Short mmCIF file of C-alpha atoms and ligand atoms in Angstrom, two decimals:
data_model
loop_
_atom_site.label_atom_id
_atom_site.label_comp_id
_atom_site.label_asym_id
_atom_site.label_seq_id
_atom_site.Cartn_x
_atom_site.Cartn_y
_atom_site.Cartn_z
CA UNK A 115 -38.58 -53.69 -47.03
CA UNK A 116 -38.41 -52.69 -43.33
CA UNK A 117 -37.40 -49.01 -42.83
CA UNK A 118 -33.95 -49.36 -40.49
CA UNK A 119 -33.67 -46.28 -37.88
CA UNK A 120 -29.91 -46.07 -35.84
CA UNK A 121 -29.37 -44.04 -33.48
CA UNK A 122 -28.04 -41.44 -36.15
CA UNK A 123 -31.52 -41.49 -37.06
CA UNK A 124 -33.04 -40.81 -33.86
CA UNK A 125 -30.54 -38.10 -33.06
CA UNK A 126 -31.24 -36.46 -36.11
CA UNK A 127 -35.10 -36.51 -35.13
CA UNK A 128 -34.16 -34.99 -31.49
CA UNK A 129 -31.84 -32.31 -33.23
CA UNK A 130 -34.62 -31.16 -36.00
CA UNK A 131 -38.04 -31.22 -33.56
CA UNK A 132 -35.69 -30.42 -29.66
CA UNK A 133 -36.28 -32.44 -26.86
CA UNK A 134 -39.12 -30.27 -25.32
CA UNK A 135 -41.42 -30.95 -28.52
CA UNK A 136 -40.38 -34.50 -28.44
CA UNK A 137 -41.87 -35.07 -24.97
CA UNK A 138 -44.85 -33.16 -25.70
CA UNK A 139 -45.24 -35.20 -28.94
CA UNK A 140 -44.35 -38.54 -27.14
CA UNK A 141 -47.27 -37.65 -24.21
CA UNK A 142 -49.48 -37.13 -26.67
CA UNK A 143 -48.96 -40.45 -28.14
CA UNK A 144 -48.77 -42.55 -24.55
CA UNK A 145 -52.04 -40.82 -23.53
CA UNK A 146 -53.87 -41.78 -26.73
CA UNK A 147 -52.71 -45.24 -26.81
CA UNK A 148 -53.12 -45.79 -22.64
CA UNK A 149 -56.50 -44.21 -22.99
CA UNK A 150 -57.50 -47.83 -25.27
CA UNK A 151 -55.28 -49.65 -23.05
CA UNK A 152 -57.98 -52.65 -23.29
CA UNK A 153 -57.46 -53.11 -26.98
CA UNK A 154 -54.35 -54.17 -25.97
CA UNK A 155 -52.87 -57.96 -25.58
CA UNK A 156 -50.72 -57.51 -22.89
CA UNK A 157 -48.40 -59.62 -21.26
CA UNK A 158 -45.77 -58.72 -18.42
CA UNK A 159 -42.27 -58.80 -19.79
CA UNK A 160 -40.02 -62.32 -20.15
CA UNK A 161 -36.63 -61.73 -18.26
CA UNK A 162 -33.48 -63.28 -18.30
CA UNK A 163 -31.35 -63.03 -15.04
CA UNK A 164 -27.96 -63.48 -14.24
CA UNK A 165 -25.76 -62.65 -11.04
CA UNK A 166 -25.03 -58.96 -12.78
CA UNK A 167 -27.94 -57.81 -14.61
CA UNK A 168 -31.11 -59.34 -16.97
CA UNK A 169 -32.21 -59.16 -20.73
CA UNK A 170 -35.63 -58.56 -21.42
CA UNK A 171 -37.86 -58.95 -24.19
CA UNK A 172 -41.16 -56.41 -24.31
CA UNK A 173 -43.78 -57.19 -26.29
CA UNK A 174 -47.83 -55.56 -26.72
CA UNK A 175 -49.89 -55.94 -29.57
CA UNK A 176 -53.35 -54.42 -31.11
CA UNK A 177 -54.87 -55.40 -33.82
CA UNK A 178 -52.82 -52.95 -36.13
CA UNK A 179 -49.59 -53.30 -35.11
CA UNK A 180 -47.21 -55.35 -33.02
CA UNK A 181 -43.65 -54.04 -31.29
CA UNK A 182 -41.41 -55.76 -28.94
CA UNK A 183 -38.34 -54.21 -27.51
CA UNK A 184 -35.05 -56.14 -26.00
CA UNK A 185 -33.36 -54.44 -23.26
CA UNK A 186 -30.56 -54.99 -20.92
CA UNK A 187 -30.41 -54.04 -17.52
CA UNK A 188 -26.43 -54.06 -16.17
CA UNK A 189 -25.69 -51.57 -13.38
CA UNK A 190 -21.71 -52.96 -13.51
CA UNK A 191 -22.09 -52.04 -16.79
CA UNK A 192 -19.35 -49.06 -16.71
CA UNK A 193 -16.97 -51.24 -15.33
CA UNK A 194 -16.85 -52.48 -19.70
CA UNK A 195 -17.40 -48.88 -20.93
CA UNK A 196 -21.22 -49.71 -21.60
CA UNK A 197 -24.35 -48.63 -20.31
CA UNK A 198 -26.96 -49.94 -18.04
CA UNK A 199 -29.64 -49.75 -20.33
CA UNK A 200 -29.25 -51.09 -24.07
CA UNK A 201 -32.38 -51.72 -26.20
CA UNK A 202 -33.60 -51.75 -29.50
CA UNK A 203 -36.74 -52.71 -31.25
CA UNK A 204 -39.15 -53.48 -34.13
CA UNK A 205 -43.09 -52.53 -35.06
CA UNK A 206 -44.56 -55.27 -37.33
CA UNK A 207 -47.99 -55.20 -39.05
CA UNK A 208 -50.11 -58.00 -37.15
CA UNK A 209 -52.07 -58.31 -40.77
CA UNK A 210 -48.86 -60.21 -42.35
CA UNK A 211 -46.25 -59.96 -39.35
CA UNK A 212 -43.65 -58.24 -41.83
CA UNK A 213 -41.66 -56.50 -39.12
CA UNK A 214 -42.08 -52.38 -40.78
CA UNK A 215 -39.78 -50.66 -38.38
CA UNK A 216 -36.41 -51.98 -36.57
CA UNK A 217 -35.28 -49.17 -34.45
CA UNK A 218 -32.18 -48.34 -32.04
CA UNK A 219 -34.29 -47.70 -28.99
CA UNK A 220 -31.86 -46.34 -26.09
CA UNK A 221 -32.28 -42.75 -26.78
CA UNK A 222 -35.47 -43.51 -27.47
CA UNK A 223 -36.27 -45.50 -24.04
CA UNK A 224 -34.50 -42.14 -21.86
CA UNK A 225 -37.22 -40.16 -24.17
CA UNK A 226 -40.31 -42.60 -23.12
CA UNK A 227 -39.72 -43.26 -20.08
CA UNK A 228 -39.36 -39.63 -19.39
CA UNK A 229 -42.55 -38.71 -21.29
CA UNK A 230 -44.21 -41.97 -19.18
CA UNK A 231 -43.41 -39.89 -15.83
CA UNK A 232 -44.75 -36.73 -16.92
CA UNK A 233 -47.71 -38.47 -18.00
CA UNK A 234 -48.21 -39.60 -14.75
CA UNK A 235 -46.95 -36.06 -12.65
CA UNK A 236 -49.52 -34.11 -14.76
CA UNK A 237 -52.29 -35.95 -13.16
CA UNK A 238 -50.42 -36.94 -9.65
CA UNK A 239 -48.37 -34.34 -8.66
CA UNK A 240 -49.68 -31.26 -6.73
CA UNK A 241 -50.09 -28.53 -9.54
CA UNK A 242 -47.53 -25.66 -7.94
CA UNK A 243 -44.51 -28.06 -8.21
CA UNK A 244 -41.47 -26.25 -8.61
CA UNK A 245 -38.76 -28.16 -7.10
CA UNK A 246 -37.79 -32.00 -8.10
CA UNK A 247 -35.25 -34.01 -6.25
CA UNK A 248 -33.20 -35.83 -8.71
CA UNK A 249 -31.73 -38.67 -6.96
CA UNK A 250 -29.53 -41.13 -9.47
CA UNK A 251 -27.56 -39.11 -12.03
CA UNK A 252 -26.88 -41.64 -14.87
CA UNK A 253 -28.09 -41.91 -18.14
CA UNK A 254 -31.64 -41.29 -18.03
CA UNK A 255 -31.14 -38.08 -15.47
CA UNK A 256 -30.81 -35.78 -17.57
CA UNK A 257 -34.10 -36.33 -19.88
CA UNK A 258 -35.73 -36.75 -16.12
CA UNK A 259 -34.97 -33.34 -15.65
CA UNK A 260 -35.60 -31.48 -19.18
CA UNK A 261 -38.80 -33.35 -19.46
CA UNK A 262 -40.23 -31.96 -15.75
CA UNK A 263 -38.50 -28.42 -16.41
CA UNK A 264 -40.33 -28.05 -19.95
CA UNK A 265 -43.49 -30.15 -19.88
CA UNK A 266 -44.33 -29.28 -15.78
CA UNK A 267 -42.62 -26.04 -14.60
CA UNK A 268 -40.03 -27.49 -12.61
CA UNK A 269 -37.57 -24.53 -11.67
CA UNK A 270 -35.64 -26.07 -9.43
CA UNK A 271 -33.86 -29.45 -9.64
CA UNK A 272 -31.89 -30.75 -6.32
CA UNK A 273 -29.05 -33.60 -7.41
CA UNK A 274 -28.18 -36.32 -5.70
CA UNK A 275 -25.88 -39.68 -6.41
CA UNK A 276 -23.17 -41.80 -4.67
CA UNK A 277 -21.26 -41.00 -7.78
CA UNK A 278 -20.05 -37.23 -7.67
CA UNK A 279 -18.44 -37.94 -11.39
CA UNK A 280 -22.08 -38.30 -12.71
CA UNK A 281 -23.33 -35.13 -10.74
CA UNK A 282 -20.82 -33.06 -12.32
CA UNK A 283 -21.73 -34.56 -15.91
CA UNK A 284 -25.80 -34.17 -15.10
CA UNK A 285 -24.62 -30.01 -13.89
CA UNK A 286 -22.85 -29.68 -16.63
CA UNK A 287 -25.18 -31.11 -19.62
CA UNK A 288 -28.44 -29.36 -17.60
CA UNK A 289 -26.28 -26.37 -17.58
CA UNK A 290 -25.90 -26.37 -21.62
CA UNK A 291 -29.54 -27.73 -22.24
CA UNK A 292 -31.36 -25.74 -20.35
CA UNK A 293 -29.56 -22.59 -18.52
CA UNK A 294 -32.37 -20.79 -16.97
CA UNK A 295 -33.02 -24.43 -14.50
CA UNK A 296 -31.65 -23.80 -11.20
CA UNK A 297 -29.42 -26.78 -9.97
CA UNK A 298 -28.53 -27.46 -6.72
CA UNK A 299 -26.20 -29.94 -5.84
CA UNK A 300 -26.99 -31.68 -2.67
CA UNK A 301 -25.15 -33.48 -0.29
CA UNK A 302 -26.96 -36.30 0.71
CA UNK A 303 -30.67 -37.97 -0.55
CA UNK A 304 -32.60 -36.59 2.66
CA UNK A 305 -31.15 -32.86 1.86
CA UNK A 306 -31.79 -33.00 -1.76
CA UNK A 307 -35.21 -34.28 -0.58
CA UNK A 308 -36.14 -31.77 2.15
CA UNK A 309 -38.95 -29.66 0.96
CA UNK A 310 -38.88 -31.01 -2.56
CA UNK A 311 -42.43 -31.51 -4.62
CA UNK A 312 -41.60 -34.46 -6.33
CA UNK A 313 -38.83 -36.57 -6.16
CA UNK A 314 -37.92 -38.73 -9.28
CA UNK A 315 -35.49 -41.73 -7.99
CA UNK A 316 -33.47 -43.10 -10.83
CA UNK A 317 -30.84 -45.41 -9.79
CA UNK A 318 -29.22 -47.91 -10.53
CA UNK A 319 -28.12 -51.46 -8.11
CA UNK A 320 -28.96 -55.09 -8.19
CA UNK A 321 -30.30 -55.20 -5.11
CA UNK A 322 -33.12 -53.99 -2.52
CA UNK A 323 -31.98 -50.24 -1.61
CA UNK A 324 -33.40 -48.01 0.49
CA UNK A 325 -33.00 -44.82 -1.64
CA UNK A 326 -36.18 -42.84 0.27
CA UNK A 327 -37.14 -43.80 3.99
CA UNK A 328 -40.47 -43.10 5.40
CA UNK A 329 -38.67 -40.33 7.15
CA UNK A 330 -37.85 -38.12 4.42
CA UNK A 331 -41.66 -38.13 2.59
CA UNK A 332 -43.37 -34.80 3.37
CA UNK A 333 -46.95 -34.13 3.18
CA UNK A 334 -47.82 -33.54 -0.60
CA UNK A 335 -45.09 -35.04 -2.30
CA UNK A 336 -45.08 -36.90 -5.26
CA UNK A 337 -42.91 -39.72 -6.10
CA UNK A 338 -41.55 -40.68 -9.38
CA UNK A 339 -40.05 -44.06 -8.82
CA UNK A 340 -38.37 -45.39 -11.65
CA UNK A 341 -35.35 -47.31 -10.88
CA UNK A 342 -36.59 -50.21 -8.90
CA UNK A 343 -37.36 -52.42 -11.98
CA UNK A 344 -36.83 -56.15 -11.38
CA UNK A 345 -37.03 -58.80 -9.09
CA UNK A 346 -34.55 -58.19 -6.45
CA UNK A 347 -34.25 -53.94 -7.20
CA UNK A 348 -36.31 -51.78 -5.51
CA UNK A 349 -35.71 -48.04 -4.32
CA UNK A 350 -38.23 -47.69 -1.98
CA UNK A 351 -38.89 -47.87 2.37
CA UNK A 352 -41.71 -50.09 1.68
CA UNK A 353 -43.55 -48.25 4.92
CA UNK A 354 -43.48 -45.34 2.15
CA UNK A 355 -46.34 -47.14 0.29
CA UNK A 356 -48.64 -47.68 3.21
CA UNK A 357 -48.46 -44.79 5.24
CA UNK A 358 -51.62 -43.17 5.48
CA UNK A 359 -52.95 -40.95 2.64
CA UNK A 360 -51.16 -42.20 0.33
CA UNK A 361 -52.06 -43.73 -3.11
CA UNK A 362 -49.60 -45.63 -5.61
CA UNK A 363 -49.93 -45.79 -9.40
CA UNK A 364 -48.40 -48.97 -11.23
CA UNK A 365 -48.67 -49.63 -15.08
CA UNK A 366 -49.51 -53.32 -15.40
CA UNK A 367 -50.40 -54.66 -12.48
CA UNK A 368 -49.21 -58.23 -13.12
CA UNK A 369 -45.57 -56.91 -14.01
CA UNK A 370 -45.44 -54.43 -11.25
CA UNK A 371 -46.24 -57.02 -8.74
CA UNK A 372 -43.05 -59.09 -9.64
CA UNK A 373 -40.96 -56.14 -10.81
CA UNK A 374 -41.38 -52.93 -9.09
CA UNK A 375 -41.59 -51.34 -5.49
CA UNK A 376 -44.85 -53.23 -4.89
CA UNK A 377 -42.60 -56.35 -4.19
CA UNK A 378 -42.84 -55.70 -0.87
CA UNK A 379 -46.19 -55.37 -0.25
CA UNK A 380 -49.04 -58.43 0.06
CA UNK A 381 -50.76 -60.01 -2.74
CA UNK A 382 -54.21 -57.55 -1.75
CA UNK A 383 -52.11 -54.04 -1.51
CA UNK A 384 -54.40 -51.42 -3.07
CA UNK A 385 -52.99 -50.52 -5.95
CA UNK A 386 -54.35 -48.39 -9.56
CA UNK A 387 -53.71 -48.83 -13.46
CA UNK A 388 -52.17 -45.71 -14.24
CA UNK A 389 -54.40 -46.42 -17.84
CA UNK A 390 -57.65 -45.72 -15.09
CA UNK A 391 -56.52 -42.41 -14.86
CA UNK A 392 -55.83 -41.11 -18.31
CA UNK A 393 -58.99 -43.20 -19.39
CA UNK A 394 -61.24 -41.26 -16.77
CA UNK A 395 -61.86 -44.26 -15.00
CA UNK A 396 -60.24 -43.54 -11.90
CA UNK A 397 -59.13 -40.27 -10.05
CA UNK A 398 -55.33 -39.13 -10.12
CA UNK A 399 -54.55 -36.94 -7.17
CA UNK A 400 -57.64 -35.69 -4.89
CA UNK A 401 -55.85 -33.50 -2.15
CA UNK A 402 -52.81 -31.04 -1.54
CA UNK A 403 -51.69 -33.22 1.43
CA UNK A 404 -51.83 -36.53 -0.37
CA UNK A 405 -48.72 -38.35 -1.32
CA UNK A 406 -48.49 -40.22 -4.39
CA UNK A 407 -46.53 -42.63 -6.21
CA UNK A 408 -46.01 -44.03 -9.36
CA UNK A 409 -44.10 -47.11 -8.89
CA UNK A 410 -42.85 -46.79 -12.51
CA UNK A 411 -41.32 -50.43 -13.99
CA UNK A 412 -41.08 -49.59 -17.74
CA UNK A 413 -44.27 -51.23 -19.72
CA UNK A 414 -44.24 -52.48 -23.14
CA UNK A 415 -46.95 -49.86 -24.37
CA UNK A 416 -44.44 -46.98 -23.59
CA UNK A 417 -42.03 -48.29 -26.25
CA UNK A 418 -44.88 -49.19 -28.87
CA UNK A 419 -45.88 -45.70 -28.66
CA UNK A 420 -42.25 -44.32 -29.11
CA UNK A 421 -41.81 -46.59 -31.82
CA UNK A 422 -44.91 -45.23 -33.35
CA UNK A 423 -43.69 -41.50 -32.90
CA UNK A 424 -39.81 -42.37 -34.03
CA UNK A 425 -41.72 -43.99 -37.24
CA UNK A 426 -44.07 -41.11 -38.03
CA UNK A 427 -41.01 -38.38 -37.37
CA UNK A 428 -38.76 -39.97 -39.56
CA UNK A 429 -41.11 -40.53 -42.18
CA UNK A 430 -41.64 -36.70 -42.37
CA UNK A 431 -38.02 -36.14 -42.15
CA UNK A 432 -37.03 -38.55 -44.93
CA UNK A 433 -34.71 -40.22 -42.23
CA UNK A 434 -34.12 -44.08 -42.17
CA UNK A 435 -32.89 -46.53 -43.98
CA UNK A 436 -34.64 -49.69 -46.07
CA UNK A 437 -33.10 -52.85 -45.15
CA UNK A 438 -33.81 -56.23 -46.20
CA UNK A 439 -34.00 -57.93 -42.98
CA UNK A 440 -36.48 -60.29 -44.33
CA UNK A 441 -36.27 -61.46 -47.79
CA UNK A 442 -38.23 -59.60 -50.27
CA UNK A 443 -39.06 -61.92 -53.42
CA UNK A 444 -40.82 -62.19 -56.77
CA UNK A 445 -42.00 -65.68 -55.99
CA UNK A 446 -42.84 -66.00 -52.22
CA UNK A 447 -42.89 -69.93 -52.41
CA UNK A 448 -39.29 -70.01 -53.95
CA UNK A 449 -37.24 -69.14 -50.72
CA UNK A 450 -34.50 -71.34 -52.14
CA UNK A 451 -34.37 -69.44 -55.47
CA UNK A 452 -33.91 -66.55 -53.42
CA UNK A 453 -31.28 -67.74 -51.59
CA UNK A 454 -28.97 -69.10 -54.30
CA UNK A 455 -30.06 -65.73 -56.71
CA UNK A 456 -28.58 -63.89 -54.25
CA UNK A 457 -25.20 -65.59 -53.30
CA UNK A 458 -25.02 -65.36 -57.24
CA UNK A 459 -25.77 -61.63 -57.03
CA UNK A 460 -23.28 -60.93 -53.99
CA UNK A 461 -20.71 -63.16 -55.76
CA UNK A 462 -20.80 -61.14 -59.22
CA UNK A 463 -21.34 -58.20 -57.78
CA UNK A 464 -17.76 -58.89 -55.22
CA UNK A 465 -16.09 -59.63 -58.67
CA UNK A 466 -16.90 -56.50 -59.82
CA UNK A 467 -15.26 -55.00 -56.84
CA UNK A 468 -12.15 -56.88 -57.29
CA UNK A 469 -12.12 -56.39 -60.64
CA UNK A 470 -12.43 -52.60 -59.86
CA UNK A 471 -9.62 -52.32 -57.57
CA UNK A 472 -7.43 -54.65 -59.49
CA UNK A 473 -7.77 -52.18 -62.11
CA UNK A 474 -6.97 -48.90 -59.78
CA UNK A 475 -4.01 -50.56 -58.59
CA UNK A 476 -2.65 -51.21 -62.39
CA UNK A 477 -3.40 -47.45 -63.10
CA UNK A 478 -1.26 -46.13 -60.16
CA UNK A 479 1.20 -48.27 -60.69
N1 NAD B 162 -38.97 -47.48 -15.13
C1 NAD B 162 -38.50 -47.44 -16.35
O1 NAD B 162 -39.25 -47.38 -17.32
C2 NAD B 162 -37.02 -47.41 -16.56
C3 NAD B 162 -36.50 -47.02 -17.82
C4 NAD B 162 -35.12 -46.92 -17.97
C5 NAD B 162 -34.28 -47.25 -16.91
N2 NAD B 162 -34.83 -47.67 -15.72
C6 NAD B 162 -33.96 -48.00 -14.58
O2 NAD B 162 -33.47 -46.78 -14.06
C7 NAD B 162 -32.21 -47.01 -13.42
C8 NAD B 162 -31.22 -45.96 -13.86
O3 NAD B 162 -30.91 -46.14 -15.23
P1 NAD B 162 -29.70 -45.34 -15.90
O4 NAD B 162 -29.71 -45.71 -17.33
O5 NAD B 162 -29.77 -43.89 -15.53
O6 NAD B 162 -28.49 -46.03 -15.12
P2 NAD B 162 -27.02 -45.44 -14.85
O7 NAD B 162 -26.22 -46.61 -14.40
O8 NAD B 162 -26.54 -44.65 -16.00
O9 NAD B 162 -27.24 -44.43 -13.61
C9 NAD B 162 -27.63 -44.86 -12.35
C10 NAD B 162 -26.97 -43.96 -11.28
O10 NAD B 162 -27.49 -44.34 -9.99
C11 NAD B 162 -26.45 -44.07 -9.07
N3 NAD B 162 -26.72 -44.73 -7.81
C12 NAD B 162 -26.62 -46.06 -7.52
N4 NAD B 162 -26.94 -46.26 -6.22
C13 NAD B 162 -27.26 -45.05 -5.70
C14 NAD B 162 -27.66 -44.61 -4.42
N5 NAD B 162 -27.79 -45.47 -3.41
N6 NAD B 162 -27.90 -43.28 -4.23
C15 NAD B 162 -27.75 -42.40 -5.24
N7 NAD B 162 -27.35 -42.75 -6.49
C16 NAD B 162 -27.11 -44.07 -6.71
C17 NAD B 162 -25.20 -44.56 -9.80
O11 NAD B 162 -24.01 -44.03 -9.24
C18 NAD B 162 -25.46 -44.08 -11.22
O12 NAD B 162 -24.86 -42.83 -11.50
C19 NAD B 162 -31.82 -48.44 -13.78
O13 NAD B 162 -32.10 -49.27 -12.68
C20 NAD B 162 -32.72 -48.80 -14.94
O14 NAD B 162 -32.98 -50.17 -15.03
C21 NAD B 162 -36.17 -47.74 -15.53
#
């Protein structure tokens, strides 16, 4: 049977272990599993575009286990009461393929992909970062935030969207979570910007933006880009990535090429596997007056480590559900025997329903 894990589930995780631990649990499990990033098979995601937003399927494989995740990406989204991001997901064991897990996996991507970007800040930005610039205050702000208050120190968070409705709900949710954070509201992108040490850009738009211009980057900075995700979305001045001293991360290079900030640049623009880093293999940030970047897309790894962690945690908790999403069977061979065993099941066990409520109703009336 494969264990079933809603988003029920997964809140029940995040209200037992809090947030903080879950990002501290989550690094843990991205650094181990980036630090073997070659015993990996690894592909760049499959996407499915239309005029208002792409489906995406995400999946990685060792020679344990196997995960995928779908996702959506629809900035109009709000317009039908819905979300930009959507996903869920499965982990399967590569011996048989029977699919172990099937998980919701929206909570759980705001959760990764904020435990991806403190992955990255621990070894990129400059170690006395107090103050982040939050610009984009949808869905996955407010895990932005927590996660660089309570894993990194950050004191001081500066907001920032076109949308003063989702500033108010970020102030307000930051304010409950986590009252000792300072919030400023700012009232533009360069002021929320202006002597910031990182600046995480989050937002959302189906098109080339120009969230940060060359103009606004200050000596030292580091830059957490994560909502320039797909072909045609980027966040970024693209002078940004080749001023001088400056270095940019990516996660897999062949996806980040079609999908992130690095869009812009030519075929032979320098660029390093954040795995390098964590593996020892390369050197995060070398100077207090270097700017960095980690042209964040979202990589399939991320969610097969969540997936991993949401597994373990609701093992321990009991949580989850078994589901028979493939068949389970006495005789593997008779799939047809199966089949018609269970219609005859459902069948006598519906009559037994009817039967049951037939009878209720005689007795009350
Ligand atoms: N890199 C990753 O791993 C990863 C993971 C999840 C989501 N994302 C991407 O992050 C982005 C944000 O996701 P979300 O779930 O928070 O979306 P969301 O729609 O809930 O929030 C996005 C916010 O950006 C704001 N915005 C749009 N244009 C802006 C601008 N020019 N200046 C300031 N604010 C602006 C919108 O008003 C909105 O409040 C999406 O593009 C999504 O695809 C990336």
């Amino acid at each position: 049977m494969t264990t079933l894990l809603t988003t029920h589930d997964v809140a029940r995780i995040v209200a037992t272990h809090g947030l903080p631990r879950m990002f501290s649990r989550l690094v843990d499990y991205l650094e181990a599993d980036f630090a073997r990033w070659n015993d990996f098979d690894k592909t760049a995601r499959t996407a499915a575009h239309s005029d208002v937003g792409v489906i995406e399927l995400m999946p990685v494989a060792d020679d344990r286990e196997y995960s995928f995740k779908f996702v959506n990406g629809h900035p109009g989204n709000y317009r039908h009461g819905l979300s930009t991001v959507m996903a869920f997901g499965a982990l399967a064991d590569v011996e048989t393929g029977m699919p172990t897990v099937l998980s919701e996996l929206t909570m759980t991507t705001a959760i990764r992909t904020a435990a991806t970007s403190i992955m990255a800040a621990k070894r990129l930005a400059r170690k006395d970062s107090k103050v982040m610039a939050l610009i984009g205050n949808g869905a996955q702000s407010e895990f932005q935030a927590l996660a660089f208050h309570h894993m990194l120190g950050i004191a001081e968070v500066r907001l920032y969207d076109v949308d003063p409705a989702a500033t108010d709900k970020l102030a307000a949710n930051l304010a409950g979570a986590a009252p000792e954070l300072r919030v400023v509201r700012a009232a533009d992108t360069a002021a929320a910007v202006r002597g910031a040490d990182i600046v995480t850009t989050v937002t959302a738009d189906k098109k080339n933006a120009t969230i940060l211009t060359a103009g606004m980057v200050e000596p030292g900075m580091h830059i957490n880009a994560v909502g320039g995700d797909c072909p045609g979305k980027t966040e970024l001045d693209p002078a940004i990535l080749t001023a001088p001293n400056t270095r940019t991360y990516v996660e897999f290079e062949p996806q980040s090429r079609i999908e992130g900030e690095l869009q812009h640049m030519a075929a032979d623009f320098q660029v390093t596997e954040f795995w390098r880093v964590v593996a020892g293999e390369a050197r995060g940030r070398t100077g207090n007056d270097e700017v960095t970047i980690f042209d964040s897309v979202g990589f399939a790894l991320e969610d097969y480590s969540a997936l991993r962690l949401v597994r373990d945690l609701a093992s321990e908790l009991k949580l989850g559900s078994k589901t028979d999403i493939v068949p389970v069977m006495a005789d593997p061979k008779d799939l047809f025997g199966h089949l018609v065993g269970t219609q005859a099941r459902d069948v006598t066990q519906g009559q037994r329903i009817l039967d049951a409520v037939a009878t209720a109703a005689a007795v009350a009336s």
